[in-house]
Short mmCIF file of C-alpha atoms and ligand atoms in Angstrom, two decimals:
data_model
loop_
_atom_site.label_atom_id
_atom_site.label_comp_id
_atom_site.label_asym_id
_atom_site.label_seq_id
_atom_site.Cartn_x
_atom_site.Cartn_y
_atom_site.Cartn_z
CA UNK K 76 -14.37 -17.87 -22.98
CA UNK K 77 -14.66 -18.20 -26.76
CA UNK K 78 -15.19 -15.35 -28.13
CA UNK K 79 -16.23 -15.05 -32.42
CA UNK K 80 -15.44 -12.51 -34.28
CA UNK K 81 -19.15 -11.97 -34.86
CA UNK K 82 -19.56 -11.03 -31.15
CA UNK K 83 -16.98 -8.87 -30.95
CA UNK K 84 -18.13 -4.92 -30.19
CA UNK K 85 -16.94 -2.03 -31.36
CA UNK K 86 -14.60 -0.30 -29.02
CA UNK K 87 -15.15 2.97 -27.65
CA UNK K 88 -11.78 3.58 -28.88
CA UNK K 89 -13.02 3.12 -32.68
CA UNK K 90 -15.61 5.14 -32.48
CA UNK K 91 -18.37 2.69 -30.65
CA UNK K 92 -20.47 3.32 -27.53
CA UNK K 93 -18.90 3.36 -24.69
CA UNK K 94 -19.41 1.26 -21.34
CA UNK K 95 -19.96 3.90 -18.78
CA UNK K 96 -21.29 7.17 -19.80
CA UNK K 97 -18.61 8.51 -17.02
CA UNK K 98 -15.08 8.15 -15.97
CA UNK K 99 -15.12 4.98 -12.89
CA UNK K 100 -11.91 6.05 -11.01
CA UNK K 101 -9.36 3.28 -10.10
CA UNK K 102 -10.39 4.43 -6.42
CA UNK K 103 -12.18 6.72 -4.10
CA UNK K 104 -12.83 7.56 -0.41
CA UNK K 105 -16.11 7.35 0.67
CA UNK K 106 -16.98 10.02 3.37
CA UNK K 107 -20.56 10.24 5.43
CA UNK K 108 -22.17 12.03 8.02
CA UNK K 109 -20.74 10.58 10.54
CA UNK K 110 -17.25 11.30 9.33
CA UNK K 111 -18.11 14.97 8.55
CA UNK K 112 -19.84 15.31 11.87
CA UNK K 113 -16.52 14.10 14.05
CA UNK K 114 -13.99 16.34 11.81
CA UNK K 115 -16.17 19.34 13.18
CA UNK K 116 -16.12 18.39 16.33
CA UNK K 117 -12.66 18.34 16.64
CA UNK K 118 -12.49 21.88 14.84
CA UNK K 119 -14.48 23.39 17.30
CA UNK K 120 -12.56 21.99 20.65
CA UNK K 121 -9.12 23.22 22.23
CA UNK K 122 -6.94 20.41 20.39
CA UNK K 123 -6.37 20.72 16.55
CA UNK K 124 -3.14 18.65 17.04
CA UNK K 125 -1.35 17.14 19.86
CA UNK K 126 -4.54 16.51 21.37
CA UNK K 127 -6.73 13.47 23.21
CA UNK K 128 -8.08 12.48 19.56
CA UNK K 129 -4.48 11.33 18.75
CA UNK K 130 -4.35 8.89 21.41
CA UNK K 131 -7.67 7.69 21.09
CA UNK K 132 -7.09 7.03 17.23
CA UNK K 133 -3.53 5.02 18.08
CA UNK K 134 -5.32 2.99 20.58
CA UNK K 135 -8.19 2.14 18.68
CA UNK K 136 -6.32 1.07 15.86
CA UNK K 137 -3.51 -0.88 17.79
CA UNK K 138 -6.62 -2.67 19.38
CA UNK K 139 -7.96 -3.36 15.97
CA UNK K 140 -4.44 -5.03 14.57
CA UNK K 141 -3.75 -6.52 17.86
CA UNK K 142 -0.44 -4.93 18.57
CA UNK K 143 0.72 -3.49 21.81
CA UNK K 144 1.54 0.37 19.72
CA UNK K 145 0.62 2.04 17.08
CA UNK K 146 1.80 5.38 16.23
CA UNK K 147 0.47 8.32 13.73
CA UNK K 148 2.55 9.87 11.21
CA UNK K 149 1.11 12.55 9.02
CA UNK K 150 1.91 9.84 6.05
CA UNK K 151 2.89 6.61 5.19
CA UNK K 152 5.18 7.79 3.66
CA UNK K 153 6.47 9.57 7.16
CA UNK K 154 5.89 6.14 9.31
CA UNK K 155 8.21 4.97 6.80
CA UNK K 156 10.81 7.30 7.13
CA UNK K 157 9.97 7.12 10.87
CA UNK K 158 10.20 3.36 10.83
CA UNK K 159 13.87 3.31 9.05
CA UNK K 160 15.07 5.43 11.16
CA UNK K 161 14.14 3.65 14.30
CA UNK K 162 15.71 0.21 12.46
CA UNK K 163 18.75 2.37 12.89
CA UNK K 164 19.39 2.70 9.26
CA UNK K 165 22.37 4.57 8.33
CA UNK K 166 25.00 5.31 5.89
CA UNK K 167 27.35 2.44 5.02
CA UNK K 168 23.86 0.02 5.62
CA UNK K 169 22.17 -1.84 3.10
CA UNK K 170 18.11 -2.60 3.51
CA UNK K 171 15.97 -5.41 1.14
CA UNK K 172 12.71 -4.65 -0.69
CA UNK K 173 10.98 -5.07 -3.85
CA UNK K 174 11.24 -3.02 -6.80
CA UNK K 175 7.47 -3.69 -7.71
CA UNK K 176 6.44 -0.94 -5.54
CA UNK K 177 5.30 2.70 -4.60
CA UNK K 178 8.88 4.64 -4.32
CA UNK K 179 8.32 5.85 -1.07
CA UNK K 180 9.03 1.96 0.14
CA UNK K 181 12.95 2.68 -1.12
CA UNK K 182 12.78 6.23 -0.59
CA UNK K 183 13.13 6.43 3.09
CA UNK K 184 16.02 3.94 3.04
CA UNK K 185 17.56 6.80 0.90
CA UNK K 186 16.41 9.38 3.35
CA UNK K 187 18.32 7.68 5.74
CA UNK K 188 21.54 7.75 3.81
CA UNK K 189 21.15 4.05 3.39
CA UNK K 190 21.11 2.16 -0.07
CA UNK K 191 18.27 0.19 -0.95
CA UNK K 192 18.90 -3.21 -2.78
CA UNK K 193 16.07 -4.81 -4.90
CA UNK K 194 15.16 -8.32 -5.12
CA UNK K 195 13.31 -9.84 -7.30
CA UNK K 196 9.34 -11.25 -6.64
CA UNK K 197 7.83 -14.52 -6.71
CA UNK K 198 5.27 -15.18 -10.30
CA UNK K 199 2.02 -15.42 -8.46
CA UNK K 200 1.55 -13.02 -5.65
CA UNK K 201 4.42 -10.54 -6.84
CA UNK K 202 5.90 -9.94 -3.27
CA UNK K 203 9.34 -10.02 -2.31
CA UNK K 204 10.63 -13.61 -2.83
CA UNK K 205 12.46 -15.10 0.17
CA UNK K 206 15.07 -16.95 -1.09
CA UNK K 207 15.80 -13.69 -3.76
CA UNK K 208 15.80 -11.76 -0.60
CA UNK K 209 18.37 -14.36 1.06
CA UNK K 210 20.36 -13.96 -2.08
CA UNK K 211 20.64 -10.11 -1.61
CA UNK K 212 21.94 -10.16 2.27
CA UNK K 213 25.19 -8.44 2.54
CA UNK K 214 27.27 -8.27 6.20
CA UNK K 215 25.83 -4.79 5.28
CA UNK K 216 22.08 -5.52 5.62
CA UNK K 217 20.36 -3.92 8.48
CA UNK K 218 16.65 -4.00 7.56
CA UNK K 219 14.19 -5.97 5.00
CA UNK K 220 10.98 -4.10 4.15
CA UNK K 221 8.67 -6.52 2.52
CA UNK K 222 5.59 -4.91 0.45
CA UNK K 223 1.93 -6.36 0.73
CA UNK K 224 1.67 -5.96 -2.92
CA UNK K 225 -1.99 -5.23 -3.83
CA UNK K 226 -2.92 -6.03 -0.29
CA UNK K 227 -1.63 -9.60 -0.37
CA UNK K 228 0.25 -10.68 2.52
CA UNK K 229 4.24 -11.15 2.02
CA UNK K 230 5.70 -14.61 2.68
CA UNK K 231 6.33 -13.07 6.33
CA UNK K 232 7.06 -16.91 8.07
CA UNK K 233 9.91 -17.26 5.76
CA UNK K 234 11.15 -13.39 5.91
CA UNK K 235 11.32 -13.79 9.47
CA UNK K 236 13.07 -16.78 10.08
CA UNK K 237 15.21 -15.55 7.25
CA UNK K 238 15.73 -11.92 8.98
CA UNK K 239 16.06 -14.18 12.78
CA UNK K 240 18.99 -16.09 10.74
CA UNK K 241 20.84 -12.93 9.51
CA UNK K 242 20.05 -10.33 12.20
CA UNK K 243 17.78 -8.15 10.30
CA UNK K 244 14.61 -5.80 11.45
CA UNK K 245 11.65 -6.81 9.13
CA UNK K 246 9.20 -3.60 8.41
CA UNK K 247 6.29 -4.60 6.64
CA UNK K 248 4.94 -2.31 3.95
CA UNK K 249 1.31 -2.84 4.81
CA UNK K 250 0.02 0.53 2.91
CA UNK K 251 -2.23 -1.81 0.94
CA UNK K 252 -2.78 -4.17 3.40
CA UNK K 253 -4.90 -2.46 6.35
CA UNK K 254 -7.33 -5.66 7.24
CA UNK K 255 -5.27 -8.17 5.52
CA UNK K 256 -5.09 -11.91 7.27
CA UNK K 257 -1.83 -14.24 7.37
CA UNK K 258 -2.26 -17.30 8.82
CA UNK K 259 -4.92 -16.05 10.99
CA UNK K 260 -2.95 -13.34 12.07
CA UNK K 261 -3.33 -9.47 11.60
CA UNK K 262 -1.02 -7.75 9.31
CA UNK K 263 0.51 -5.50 11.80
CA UNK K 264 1.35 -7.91 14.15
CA UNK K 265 3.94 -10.05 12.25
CA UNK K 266 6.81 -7.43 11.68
CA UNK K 267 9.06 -5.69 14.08
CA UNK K 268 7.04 -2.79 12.77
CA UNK K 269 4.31 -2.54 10.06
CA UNK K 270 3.87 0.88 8.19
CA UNK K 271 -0.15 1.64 7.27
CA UNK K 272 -1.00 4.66 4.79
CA UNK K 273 -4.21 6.40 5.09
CA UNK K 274 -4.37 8.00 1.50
CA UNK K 275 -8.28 8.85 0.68
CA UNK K 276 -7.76 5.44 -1.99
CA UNK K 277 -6.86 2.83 0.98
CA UNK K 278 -9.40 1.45 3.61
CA UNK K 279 -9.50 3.99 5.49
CA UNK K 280 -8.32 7.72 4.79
CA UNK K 281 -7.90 10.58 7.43
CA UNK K 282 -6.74 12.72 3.83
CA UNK K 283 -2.86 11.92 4.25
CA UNK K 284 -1.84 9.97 7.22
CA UNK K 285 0.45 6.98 8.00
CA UNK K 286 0.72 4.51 11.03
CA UNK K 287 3.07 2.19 12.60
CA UNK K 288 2.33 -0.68 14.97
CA UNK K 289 5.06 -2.57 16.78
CA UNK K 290 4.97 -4.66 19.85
CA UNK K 291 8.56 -3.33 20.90
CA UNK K 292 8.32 0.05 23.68
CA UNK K 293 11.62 1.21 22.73
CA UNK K 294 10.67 1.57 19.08
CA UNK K 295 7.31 2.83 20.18
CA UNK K 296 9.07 5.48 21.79
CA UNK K 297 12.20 6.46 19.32
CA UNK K 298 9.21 6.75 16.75
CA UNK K 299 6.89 9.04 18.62
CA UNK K 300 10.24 10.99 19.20
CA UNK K 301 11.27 11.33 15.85
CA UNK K 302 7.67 12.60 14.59
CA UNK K 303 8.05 15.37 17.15
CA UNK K 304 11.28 16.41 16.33
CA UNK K 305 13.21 13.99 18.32
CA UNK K 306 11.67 15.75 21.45
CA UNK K 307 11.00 13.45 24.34
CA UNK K 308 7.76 15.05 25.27
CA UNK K 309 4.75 16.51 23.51
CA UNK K 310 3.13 19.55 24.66
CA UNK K 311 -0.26 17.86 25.86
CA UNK K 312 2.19 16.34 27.93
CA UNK K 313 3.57 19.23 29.18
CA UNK K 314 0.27 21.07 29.67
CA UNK K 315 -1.14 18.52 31.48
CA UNK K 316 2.54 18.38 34.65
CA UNK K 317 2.41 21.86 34.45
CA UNK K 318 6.08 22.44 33.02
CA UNK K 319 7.51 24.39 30.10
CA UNK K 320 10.89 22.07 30.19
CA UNK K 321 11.47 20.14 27.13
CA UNK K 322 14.75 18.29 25.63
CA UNK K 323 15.78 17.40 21.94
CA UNK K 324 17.48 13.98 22.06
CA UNK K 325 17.76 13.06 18.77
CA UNK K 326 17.35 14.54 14.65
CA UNK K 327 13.36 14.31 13.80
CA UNK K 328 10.94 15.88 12.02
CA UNK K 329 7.16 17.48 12.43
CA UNK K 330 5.65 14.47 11.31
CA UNK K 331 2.65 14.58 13.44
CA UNK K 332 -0.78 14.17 12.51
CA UNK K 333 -3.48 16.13 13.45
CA UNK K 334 -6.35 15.78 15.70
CA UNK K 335 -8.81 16.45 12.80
CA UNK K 336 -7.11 13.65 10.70
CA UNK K 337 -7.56 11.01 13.71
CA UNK K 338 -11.03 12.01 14.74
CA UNK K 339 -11.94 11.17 10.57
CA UNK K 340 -9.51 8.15 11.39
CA UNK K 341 -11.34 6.87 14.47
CA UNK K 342 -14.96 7.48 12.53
CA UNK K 343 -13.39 5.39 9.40
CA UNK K 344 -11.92 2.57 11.53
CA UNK K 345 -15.48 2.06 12.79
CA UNK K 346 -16.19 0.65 9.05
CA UNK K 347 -12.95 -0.99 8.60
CA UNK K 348 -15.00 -4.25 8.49
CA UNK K 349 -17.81 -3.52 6.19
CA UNK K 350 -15.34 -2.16 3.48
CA UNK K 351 -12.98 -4.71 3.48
CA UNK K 352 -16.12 -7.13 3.30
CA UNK K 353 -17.51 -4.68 0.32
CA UNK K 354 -13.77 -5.30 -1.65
CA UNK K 355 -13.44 -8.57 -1.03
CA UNK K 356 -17.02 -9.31 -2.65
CA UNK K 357 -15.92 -6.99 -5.67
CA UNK K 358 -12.61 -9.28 -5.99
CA UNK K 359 -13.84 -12.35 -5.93
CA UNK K 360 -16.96 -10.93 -8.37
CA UNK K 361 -13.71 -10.19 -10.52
CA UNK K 362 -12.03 -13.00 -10.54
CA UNK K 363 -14.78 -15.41 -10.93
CA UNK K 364 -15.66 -13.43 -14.36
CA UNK K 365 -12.15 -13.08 -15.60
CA UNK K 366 -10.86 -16.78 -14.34
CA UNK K 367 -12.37 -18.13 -18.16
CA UNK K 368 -11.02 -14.79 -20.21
CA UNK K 369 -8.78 -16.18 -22.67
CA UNK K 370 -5.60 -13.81 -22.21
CA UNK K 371 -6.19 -12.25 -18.79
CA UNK K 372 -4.71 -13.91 -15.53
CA UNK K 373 -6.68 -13.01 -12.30
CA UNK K 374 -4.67 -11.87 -9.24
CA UNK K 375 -3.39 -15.27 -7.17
CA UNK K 376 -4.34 -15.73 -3.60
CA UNK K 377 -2.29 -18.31 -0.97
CA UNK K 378 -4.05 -20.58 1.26
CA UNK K 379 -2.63 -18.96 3.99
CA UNK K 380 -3.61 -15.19 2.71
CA UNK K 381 -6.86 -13.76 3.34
CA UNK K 382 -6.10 -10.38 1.19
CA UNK K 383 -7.65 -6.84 1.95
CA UNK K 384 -7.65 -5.88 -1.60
CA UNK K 385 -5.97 -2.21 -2.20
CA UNK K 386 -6.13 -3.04 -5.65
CA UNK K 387 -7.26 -5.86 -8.09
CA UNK K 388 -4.64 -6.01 -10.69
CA UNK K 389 -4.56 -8.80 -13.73
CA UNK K 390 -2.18 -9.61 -15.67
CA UNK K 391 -2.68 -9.69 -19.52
CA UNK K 392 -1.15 -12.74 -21.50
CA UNK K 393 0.14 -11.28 -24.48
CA UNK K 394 1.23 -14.00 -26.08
CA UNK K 395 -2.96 -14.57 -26.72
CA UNK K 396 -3.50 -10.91 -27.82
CA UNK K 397 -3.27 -8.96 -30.68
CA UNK K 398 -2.44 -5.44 -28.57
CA UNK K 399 -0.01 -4.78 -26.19
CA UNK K 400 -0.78 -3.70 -22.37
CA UNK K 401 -0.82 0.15 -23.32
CA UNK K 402 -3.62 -0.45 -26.07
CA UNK K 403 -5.57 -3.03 -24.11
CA UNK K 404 -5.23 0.27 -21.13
CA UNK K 405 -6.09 3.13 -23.99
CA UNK K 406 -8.98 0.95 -24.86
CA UNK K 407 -10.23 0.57 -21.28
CA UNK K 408 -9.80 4.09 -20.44
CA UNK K 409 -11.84 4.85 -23.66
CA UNK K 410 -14.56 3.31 -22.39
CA UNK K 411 -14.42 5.64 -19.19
CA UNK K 412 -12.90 2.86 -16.98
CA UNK K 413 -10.26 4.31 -15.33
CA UNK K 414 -7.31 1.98 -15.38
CA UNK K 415 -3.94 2.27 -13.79
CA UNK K 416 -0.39 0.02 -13.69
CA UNK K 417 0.76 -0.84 -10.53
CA UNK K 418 4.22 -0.44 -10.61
CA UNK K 419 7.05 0.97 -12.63
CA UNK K 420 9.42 -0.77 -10.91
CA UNK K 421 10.61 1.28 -8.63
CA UNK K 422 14.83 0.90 -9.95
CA UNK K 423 13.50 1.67 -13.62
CA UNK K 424 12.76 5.67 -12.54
CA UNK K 425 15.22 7.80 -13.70
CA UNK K 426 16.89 8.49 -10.12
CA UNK K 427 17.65 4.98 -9.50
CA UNK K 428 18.29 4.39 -12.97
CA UNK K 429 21.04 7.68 -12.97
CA UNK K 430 22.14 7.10 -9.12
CA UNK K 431 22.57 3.48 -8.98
CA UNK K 432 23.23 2.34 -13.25
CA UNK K 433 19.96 0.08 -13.40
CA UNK K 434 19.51 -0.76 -17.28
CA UNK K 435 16.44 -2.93 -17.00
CA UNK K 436 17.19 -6.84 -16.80
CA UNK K 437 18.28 -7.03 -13.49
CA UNK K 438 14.64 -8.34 -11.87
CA UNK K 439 12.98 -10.44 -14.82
CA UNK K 440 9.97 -11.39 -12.95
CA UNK K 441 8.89 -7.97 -11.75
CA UNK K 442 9.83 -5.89 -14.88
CA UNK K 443 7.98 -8.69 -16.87
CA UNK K 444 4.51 -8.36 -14.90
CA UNK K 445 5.14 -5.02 -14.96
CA UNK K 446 4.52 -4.45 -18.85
CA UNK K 447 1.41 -6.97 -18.76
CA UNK K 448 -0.13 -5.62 -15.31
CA UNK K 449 -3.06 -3.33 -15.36
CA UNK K 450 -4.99 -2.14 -12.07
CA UNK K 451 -9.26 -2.34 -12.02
CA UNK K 452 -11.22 0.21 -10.48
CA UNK K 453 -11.12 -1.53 -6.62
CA UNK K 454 -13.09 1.07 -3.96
CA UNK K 455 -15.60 -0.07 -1.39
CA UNK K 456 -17.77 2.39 -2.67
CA UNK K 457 -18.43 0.71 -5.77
CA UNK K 458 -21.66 -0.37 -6.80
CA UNK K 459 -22.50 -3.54 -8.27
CA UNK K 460 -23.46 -1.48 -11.18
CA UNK K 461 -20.13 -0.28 -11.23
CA UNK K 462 -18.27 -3.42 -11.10
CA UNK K 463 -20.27 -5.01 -13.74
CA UNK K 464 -19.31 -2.06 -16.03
CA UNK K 465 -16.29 -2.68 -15.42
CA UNK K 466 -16.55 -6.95 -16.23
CA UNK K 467 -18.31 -5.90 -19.27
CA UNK K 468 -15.54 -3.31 -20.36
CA UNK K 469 -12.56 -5.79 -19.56
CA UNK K 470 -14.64 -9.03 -22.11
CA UNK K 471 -15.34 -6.32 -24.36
CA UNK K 472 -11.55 -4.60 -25.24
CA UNK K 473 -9.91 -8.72 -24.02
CA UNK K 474 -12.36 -10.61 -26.85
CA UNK K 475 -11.67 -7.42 -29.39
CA UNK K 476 -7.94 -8.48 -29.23
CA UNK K 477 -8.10 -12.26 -28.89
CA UNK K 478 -6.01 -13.56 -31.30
C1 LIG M 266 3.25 0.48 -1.03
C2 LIG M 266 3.19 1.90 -0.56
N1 LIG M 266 4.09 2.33 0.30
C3 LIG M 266 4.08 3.60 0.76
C4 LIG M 266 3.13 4.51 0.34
C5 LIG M 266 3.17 5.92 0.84
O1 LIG M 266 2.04 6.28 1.57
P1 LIG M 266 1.54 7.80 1.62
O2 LIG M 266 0.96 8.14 0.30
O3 LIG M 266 0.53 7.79 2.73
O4 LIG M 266 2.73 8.63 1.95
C6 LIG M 266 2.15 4.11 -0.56
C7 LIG M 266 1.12 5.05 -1.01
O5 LIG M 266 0.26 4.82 -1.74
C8 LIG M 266 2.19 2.77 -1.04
O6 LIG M 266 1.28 2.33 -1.92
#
C-alpha cells in the first residue's frame, strides 16, 4: 500500500485522536451462562476435586483430540513438569526446544534437574527447526519438546523421524495450539505426549489448568501418579472399594485440578469449534489487510498446517521504517490497542543468561524476529468492530513511519 505523506494521520501518540476510545486487550476469555451455570453446579455437589467431573472432562477432551488419554494438571505449566518427568528426565540429561518461547517450556526441564539446550527456528513459522534440532543431539539427549509457536503446528513428521533415529521422547508444546490441524491430524495425537494450557487467553480456559494426551498407558499412568503425589490411587478411588489403604511409589506433587475447573472445562470444550472458527476468520481478516502493508510481514502458514491461532503476530520490516519495534508498539498502545511481543527468547532472561553464559548471538533467527515481532489483539470474542480497529490502528502508526 502506498501511502503519501498527505494521508498520513496524526498519531495518538502526538497528540491525535485515538483509534479506540478504550484499551482492546491482546486477549480475553469469554464466559456465558452456560459456563457460570455448570461451575455452580459443581459447587453445590459432594466433589470439589477428585470427583466424576474430572473424568468426564479428560474423556471428553481425549475424544475431542483423538487420543487414547488425556490427563488434567492444575496448569500447563504442571502437565509440563508432569510430562518431563514421565520422559524420565533427569540430571546428567539433556532435552531440545526453542528459545522463542513461554519459559515454562525450558523450565520444567530445569525442574527436573535436566539442562535444556536451545535450537534455533526456521524464518517463516518460527518453530523449532529440524535439522537445528538434529544439530543439538548429544548421547545426552533424552527428550525434544517442540513449541506450536502462535498455534502453528511444529514440523512434527520430521521431529519424529528425527527423535525415532536418535531415541528421543517428543512432547509437543501445544499451549497455543488446542484445535490446531497437521496433516489432517489433531495436535495431540502426533507426540508421545502433547501438553495443552487452559489460561483464560487460550481456547478454552477452566482459570489455570493444563492437559496432557498420550496414546501410551504407562505414561498415562506415571502422570496421573505424579499429579497426586506419586500415589497410585486417588481417593474417589478409594471411596468408591471401600478401603483407606494407599501407597506412595514415586516423588510428585498436588498438581490436580479441580472439579470446578473441569466442569467450566467440559462447558468450554462444547465451543471449542465455534471459537477456533471465530479466530481463524479474525486471522485471515488480518492477514488479507496487512499482506499489501509496506513494512509489515503477516504470520506464514504451511500447506500442511491448519493453525488454531493463540496469537496473530507480524513481523515489522525495519529496514522500510523510520521507528523501531518499541515505537511502532508505544504508538499502537497509544491508540488503546493493546499490543504484546511474543517472546524474549527464553536464553536472553537473566537466569539463563547468569546460569548458562548466553550473550545474545547464539540463535540469529529467533533473537532477530524477536526485536521486529509484535502480537495483535487475537480473542474469539472479538468483534468485527474490534478487529477493524485494530486494521485501522496497525495502517495508521505502519504508513506514519514508512520511509
Ligand atoms: C508455550 C507455552 N508453554 C507453556 C505455558 C504455560 O501454561 P500455563 O500458563 O497454563 O502454566 C504457556 C502459557 O501461556 C505457553 O504459552
Amino acid at each position: 500500500m502506498t501511502v503519501t505523506s498527505a494521508t498520513r494521520e496524526v498519531l495518538a501518540i502526538h497528540g491525535g485522536p485515538p483509534v479506540r476510545e478504550t484499551l482492546l486487550p491482546y486477549g480475553r476469555q469469554s464466559i456465558d451462562e452456560n459456563d457460570i451455570q455448570a461451575v455452580v453446579e459443581t459447587l453445590r455437589s459432594e466433589w470439589l476435586t477428585t470427583g466424576p467431573k474430572v473424568a468426564e472432562f479428560e474423556e471428553a477432551f481425549a475424544a475431542r483430540i483423538g487420543t487414547k488419554h488425556a490427563v488434567s494438571f492444575s496448569s500447563g505449566t504442571a502437565a509440563l513438569h508432569a510430562a518431563a518427568f514421565t520422559a524420565g528426565l533427569k540430571p546428567g540429561d539433556e532435552a531440545i526446544t526453542s528459545p522463542l518461547t513461554f519459559v515454562a517450556t525450558a523450565n520444567c526441564v530445569l525442574y527436573q534437574g535436566a539442562t535444556p539446550v536451545f535450537a534455533d527456528v526456521s524464518p517463516d513459522t518460527l518453530n523449532l527447526d529440524p535439522e537445528q534440532a538434529a544439530s543439538r543431539v548429544t548421547p545426552r539427549t533424552r527428550a525434544i519438546f517442540p513449541v506450536d509457536y502462535a498455534g502453528h503446528p511444529a514440523d512434527l513428521d520430521a521431529i519424529r523421524q528425527m527423535a525415532e533415529r536418535k531415541g528421543l521422547v517428543v512432547i509437543e508444546d501445544a499451549c497455543h495450539a488446542l484445535g490446531a490441524e497437521y496433516r489432517g491430524r489433531w495436535v495431540g495425537s502426533l507426540a508421545h505426549m502433547t501438553v495443552f494450557s487452559f489460561h483464560p487467553i487460550k481456547h478454552l480456559t477452566t482459570g489455570e489448568g493444563g492437559m496432557v494426551t498420550t496414546d501410551n498407558p504407562g505414561s498415562a499412568e506415571t502422570l496421573r501418579r505424579f499429579r497426586n503425589h506419586g500415589i497410585s490411587s486417588n481417593a474417589r478411588q478409594r471411596q468408591t472399594a471401600g478401603q483407606w489403604y494407599y501407597e506412595m511409589v514415586l516423588l510428585g506433587f498436588n498438581y490436580r485440578l479441580t472439579d470446578i475447573a473441569c466442569a467450566l472445562g467440559i462447558q468450554q470444550l462444547g465451543k471449542l469449534e465455534t471459537n477456533l472458527a471465530r479466530r481463524r476468520q479474525i486471522a485471515a481478516r488480518y492477514t488479507a489487510a496487512f499482506r499489501q502493508v509496506r513494512g509489515v510481514i503477516p504470520p506464514s502458514i504451511r500447506s500442511e498446517a491448519n493453525p488454531a491461532w493463540h496469537l496473530y503476530p507480524i513481523r515489522l520490516d525495519l529496514t522500510k521504517l523510520s521507528a523501531s519495534r518499541g515505537q511502532v508498539f508505544q504508538a499502537l498502545r497509544a491508540e488503546n490497542i493493546g499490543v504484546n511481543a511474543h517472546y524474549t527468547p527464553v536464553h536472553l532472561h537473566p537466569y539463563y543468561r547468569d546460569r548458562f553464559g548466553y550473550r545474545g548471538g547464539e540463535y540469529p533467527v529467533a533473537e532477530d524476529a524477536y526485536e521486529r515481532l509484535i502480537s495483535l489483539p487475537m480473542f474469539h470474542g472479538m468483534s468485527d468492530g474490534d478487529v477493524e480497529d485494530v486494521v485501522r490502528a496497525v495502517i495508521k502508526v505502519v504508513a506514519h513511519f514508512t520511509k
